[in-house]
Short mmCIF file of C-alpha atoms in Angstrom, two decimals:
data_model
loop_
_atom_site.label_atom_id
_atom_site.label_comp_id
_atom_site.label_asym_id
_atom_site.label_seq_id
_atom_site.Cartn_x
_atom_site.Cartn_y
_atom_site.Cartn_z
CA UNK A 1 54.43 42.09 1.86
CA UNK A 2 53.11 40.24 -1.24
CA UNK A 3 51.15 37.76 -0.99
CA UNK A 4 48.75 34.86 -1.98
CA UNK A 5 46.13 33.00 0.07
CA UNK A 6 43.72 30.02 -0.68
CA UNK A 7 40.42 28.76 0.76
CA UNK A 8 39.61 26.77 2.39
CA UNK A 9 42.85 24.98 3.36
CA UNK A 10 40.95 21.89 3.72
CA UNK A 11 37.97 20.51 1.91
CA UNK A 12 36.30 17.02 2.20
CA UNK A 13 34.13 16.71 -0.95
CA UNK A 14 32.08 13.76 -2.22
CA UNK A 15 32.05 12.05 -5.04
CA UNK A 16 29.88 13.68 -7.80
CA UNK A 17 29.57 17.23 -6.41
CA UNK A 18 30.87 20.40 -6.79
CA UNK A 19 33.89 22.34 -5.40
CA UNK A 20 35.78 25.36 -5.95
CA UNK A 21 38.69 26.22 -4.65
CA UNK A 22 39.91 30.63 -4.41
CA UNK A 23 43.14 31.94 -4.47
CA UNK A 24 43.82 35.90 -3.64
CA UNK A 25 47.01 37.68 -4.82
CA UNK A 26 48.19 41.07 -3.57
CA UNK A 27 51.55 41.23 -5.93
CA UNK A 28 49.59 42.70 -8.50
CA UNK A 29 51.00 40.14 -11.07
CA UNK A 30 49.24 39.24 -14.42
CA UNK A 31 50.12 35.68 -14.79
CA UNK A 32 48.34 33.46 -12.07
CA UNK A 33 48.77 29.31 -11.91
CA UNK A 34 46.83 26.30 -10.45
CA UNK A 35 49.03 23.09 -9.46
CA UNK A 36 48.38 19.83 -8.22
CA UNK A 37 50.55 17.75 -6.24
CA UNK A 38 50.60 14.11 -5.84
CA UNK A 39 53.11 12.01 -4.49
CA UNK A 40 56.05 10.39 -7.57
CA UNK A 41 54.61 13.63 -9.94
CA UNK A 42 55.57 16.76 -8.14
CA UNK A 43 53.33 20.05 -9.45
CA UNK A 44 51.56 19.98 -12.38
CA UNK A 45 49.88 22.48 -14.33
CA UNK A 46 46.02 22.78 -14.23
CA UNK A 47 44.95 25.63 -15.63
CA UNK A 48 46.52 29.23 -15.64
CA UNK A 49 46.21 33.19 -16.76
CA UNK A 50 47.85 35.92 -18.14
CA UNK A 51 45.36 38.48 -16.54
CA UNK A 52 41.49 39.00 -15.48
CA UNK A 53 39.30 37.17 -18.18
CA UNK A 54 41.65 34.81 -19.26
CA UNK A 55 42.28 30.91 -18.35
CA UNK A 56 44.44 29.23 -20.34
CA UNK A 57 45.12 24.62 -20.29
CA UNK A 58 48.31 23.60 -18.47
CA UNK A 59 49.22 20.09 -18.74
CA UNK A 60 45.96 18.14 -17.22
CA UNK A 61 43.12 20.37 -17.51
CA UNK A 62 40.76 17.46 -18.01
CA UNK A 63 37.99 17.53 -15.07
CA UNK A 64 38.72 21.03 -14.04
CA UNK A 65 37.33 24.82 -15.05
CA UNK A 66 38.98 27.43 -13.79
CA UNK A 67 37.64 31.58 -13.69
CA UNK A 68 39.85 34.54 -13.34
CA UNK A 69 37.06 37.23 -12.83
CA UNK A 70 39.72 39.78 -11.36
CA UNK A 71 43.64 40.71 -11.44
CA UNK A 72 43.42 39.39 -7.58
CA UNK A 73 41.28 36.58 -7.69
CA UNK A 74 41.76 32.97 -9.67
CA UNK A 75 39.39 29.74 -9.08
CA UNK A 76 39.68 26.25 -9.80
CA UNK A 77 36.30 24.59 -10.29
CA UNK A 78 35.56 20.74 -9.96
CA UNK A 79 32.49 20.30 -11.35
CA UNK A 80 32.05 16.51 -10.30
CA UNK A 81 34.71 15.81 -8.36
CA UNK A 82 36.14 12.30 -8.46
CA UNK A 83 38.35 10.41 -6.07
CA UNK A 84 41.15 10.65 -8.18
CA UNK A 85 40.66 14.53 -7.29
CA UNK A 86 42.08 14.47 -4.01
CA UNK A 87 44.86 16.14 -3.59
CA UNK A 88 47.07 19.00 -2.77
CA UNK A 89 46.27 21.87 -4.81
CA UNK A 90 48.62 24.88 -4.74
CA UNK A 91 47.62 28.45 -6.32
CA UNK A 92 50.66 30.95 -7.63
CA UNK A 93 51.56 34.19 -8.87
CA UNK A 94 54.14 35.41 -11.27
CA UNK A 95 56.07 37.68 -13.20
CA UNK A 96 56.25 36.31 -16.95
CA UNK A 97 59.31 38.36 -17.05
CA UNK A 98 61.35 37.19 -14.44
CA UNK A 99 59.54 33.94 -13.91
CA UNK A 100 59.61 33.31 -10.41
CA UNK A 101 56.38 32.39 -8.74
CA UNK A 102 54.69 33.18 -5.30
CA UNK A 103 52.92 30.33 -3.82
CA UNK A 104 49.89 30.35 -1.30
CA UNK A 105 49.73 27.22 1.66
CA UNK A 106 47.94 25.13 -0.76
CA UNK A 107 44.49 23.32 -0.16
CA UNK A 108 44.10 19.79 0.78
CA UNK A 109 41.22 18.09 -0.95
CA UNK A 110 39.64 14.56 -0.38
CA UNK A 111 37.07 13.21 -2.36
CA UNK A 112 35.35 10.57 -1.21
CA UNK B 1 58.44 21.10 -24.98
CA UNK B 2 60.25 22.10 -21.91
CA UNK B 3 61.27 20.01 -19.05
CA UNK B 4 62.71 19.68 -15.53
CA UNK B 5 64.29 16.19 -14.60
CA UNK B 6 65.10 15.40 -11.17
CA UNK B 7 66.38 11.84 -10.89
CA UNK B 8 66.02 11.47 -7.21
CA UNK B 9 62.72 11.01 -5.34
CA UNK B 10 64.45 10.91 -1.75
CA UNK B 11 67.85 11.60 0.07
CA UNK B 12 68.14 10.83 3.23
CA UNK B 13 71.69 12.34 4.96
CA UNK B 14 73.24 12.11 8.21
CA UNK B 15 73.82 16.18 9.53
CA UNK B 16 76.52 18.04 9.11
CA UNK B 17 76.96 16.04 5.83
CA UNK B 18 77.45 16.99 2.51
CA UNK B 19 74.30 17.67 -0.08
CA UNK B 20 73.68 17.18 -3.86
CA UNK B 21 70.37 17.10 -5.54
CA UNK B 22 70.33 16.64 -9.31
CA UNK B 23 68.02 18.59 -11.90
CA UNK B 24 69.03 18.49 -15.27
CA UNK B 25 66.49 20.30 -18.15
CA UNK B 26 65.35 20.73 -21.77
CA UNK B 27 64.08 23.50 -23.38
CA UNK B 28 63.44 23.79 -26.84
CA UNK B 29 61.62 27.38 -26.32
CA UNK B 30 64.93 29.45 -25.21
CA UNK B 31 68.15 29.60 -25.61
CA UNK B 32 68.74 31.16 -21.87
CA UNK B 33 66.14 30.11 -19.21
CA UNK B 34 66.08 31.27 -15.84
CA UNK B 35 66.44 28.87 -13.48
CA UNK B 36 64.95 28.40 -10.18
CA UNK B 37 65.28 25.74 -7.03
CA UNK B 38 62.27 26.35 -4.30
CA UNK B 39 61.53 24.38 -1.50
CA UNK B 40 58.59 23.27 0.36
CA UNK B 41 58.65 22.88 4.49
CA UNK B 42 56.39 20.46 5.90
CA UNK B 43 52.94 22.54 6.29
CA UNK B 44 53.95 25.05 3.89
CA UNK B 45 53.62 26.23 0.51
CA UNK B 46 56.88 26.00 -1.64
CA UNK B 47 59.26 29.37 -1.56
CA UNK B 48 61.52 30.57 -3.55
CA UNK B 49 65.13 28.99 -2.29
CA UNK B 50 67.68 30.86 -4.89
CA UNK B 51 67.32 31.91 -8.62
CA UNK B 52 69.97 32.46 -11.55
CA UNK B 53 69.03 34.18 -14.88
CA UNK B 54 72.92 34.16 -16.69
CA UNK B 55 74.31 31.04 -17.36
CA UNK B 56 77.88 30.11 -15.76
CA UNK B 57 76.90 31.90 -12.68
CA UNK B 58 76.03 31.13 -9.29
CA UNK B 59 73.01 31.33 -6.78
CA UNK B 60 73.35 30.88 -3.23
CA UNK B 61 71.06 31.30 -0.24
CA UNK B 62 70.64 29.57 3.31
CA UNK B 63 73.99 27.95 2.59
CA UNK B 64 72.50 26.27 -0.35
CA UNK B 65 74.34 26.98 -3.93
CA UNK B 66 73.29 26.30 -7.20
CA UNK B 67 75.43 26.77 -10.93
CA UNK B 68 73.88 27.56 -14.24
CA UNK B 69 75.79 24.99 -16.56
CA UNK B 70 74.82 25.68 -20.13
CA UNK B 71 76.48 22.99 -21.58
CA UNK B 72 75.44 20.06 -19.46
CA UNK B 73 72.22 21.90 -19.46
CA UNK B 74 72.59 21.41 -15.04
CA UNK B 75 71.25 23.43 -12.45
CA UNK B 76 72.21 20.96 -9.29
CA UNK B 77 71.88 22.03 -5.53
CA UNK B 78 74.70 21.62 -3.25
CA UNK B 79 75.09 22.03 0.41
CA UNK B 80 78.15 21.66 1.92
CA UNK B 81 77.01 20.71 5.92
CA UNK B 82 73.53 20.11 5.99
CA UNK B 83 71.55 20.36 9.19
CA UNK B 84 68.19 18.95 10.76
CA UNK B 85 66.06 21.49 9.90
CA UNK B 86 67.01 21.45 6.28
CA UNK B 87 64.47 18.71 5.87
CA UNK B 88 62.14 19.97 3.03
CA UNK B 89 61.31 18.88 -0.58
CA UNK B 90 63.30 20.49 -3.27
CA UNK B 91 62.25 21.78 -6.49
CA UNK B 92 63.88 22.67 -9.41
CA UNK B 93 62.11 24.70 -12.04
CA UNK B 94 62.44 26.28 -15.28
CA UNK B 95 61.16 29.45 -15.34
CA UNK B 96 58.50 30.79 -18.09
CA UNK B 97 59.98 33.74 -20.31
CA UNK B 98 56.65 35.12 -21.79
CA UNK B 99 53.07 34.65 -21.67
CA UNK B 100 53.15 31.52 -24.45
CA UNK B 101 53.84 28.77 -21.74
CA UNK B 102 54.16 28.40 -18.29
CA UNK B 103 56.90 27.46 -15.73
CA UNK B 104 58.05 23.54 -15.70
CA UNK B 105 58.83 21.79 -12.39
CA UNK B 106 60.70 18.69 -11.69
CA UNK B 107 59.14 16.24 -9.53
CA UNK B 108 60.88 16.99 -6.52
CA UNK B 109 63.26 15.88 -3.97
CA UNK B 110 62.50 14.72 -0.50
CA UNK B 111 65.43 15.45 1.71
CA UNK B 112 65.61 14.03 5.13
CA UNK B 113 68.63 14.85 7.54
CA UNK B 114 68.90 12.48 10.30
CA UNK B 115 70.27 13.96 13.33
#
């Protein structure tokens, strides 16, 4: 069964380091999404891909890298993470055709 | 741009009730989005609830049904008799069409059914 994973599942982080945050795919789908998602804004968009090498801004890509070294693999990077960081972060896959998206468990991050 | 509007940030209904949960969208990109609800259970990631790709049809799953209404531009989620462990938060979503933009997601419902 396809699927998509993310790790850790929980992260405590401090202010002013670094995290990173992996998501695996095994549906073998090109396009590949990082969300937030905070209470009053549902998801947003981060950062996405249309396939290994590419990253491509979603909607608030400000404080955030993200590196798609493989077709299965997709990582959101917080360089110096801030309080207003912490969050819910959920990874996807998808079919730019058809549009609908798989979602891993997401990862709960606090930055303190 | 696109957009997903869901006017409701929480529902709370009594079970065996009846359900709707308003999205309404814009798209300026395509004439004939797909359309998507998915739902998230507490300590889970969201899933896919139902889809519809042709406008004027329907989408049902888990008793849940949703119509494609191209000229109100709706895609609401009805439930006829709604039960406990239908608690969840609801999404609707516009679905991307090609590799020039990305999928748009209201902000969610909360629904709580109070036994």
């Amino acid at each position: 069964e396809a699927a998509v994973t993310q790790s850790p599942r929980n992260k405590v982080a401090v202010t002013g380091g670094k995290v990173t945050l992996s998501c695996n795919q095994t549906n073998n789908h090109n396009n590949m999404y990082w969300y937030r998602q905070d209470t009053g804004h549902g998801l947003r968009l981060i950062h996405y891909s249309y396939g290994a090498g590419s990253t491509e801004k979603g909607d608030i890509p400000d404080g955030y890298k993200a590196s798609r070294p493989s077709q299965e693999n997709f990582s959101l990077i917080l360089e110096l993470a801030t309080p207003s960081q912490t969050s819910v972060y959920f990874c996807a896959s998808g079919d730019p055709l058809g549009g609908e998206q798989y979602f891993g468990p997401g990862t709960r991050l606090t930055v303190l | 741009g696109d957009s997903v509007t869901q006017t409701e940030g929480q529902v709370t209904v009594s079970e065996s009730k009846s359900l709707i949960i308003n999205c309404t969208y814009s798209t300026t990109s395509i004439a004939y989005p797909n359309l998507f609800w998915y739902v998230r259970y507490p300590g889970e990631g969201l899933q896919l609830l139902l889809k519809v790709i042709t406008a004027g049809q329907k989408g049902s799953s888990r008793g849940f049904e949703a119509t494609y209404n191209k000229e109100t531009t709706s895609f609401h989620l009805q439930k006829a008799s709604v039960q406990e462990s239908d608690s969840a938060v609801y999404y609707c979503a516009l679905g991307a069409h090609n590799n020039n933009n990305a999928p748009r997601f209201g902000a969610g419902t909360k629904l709580t059914v109070k036994p």
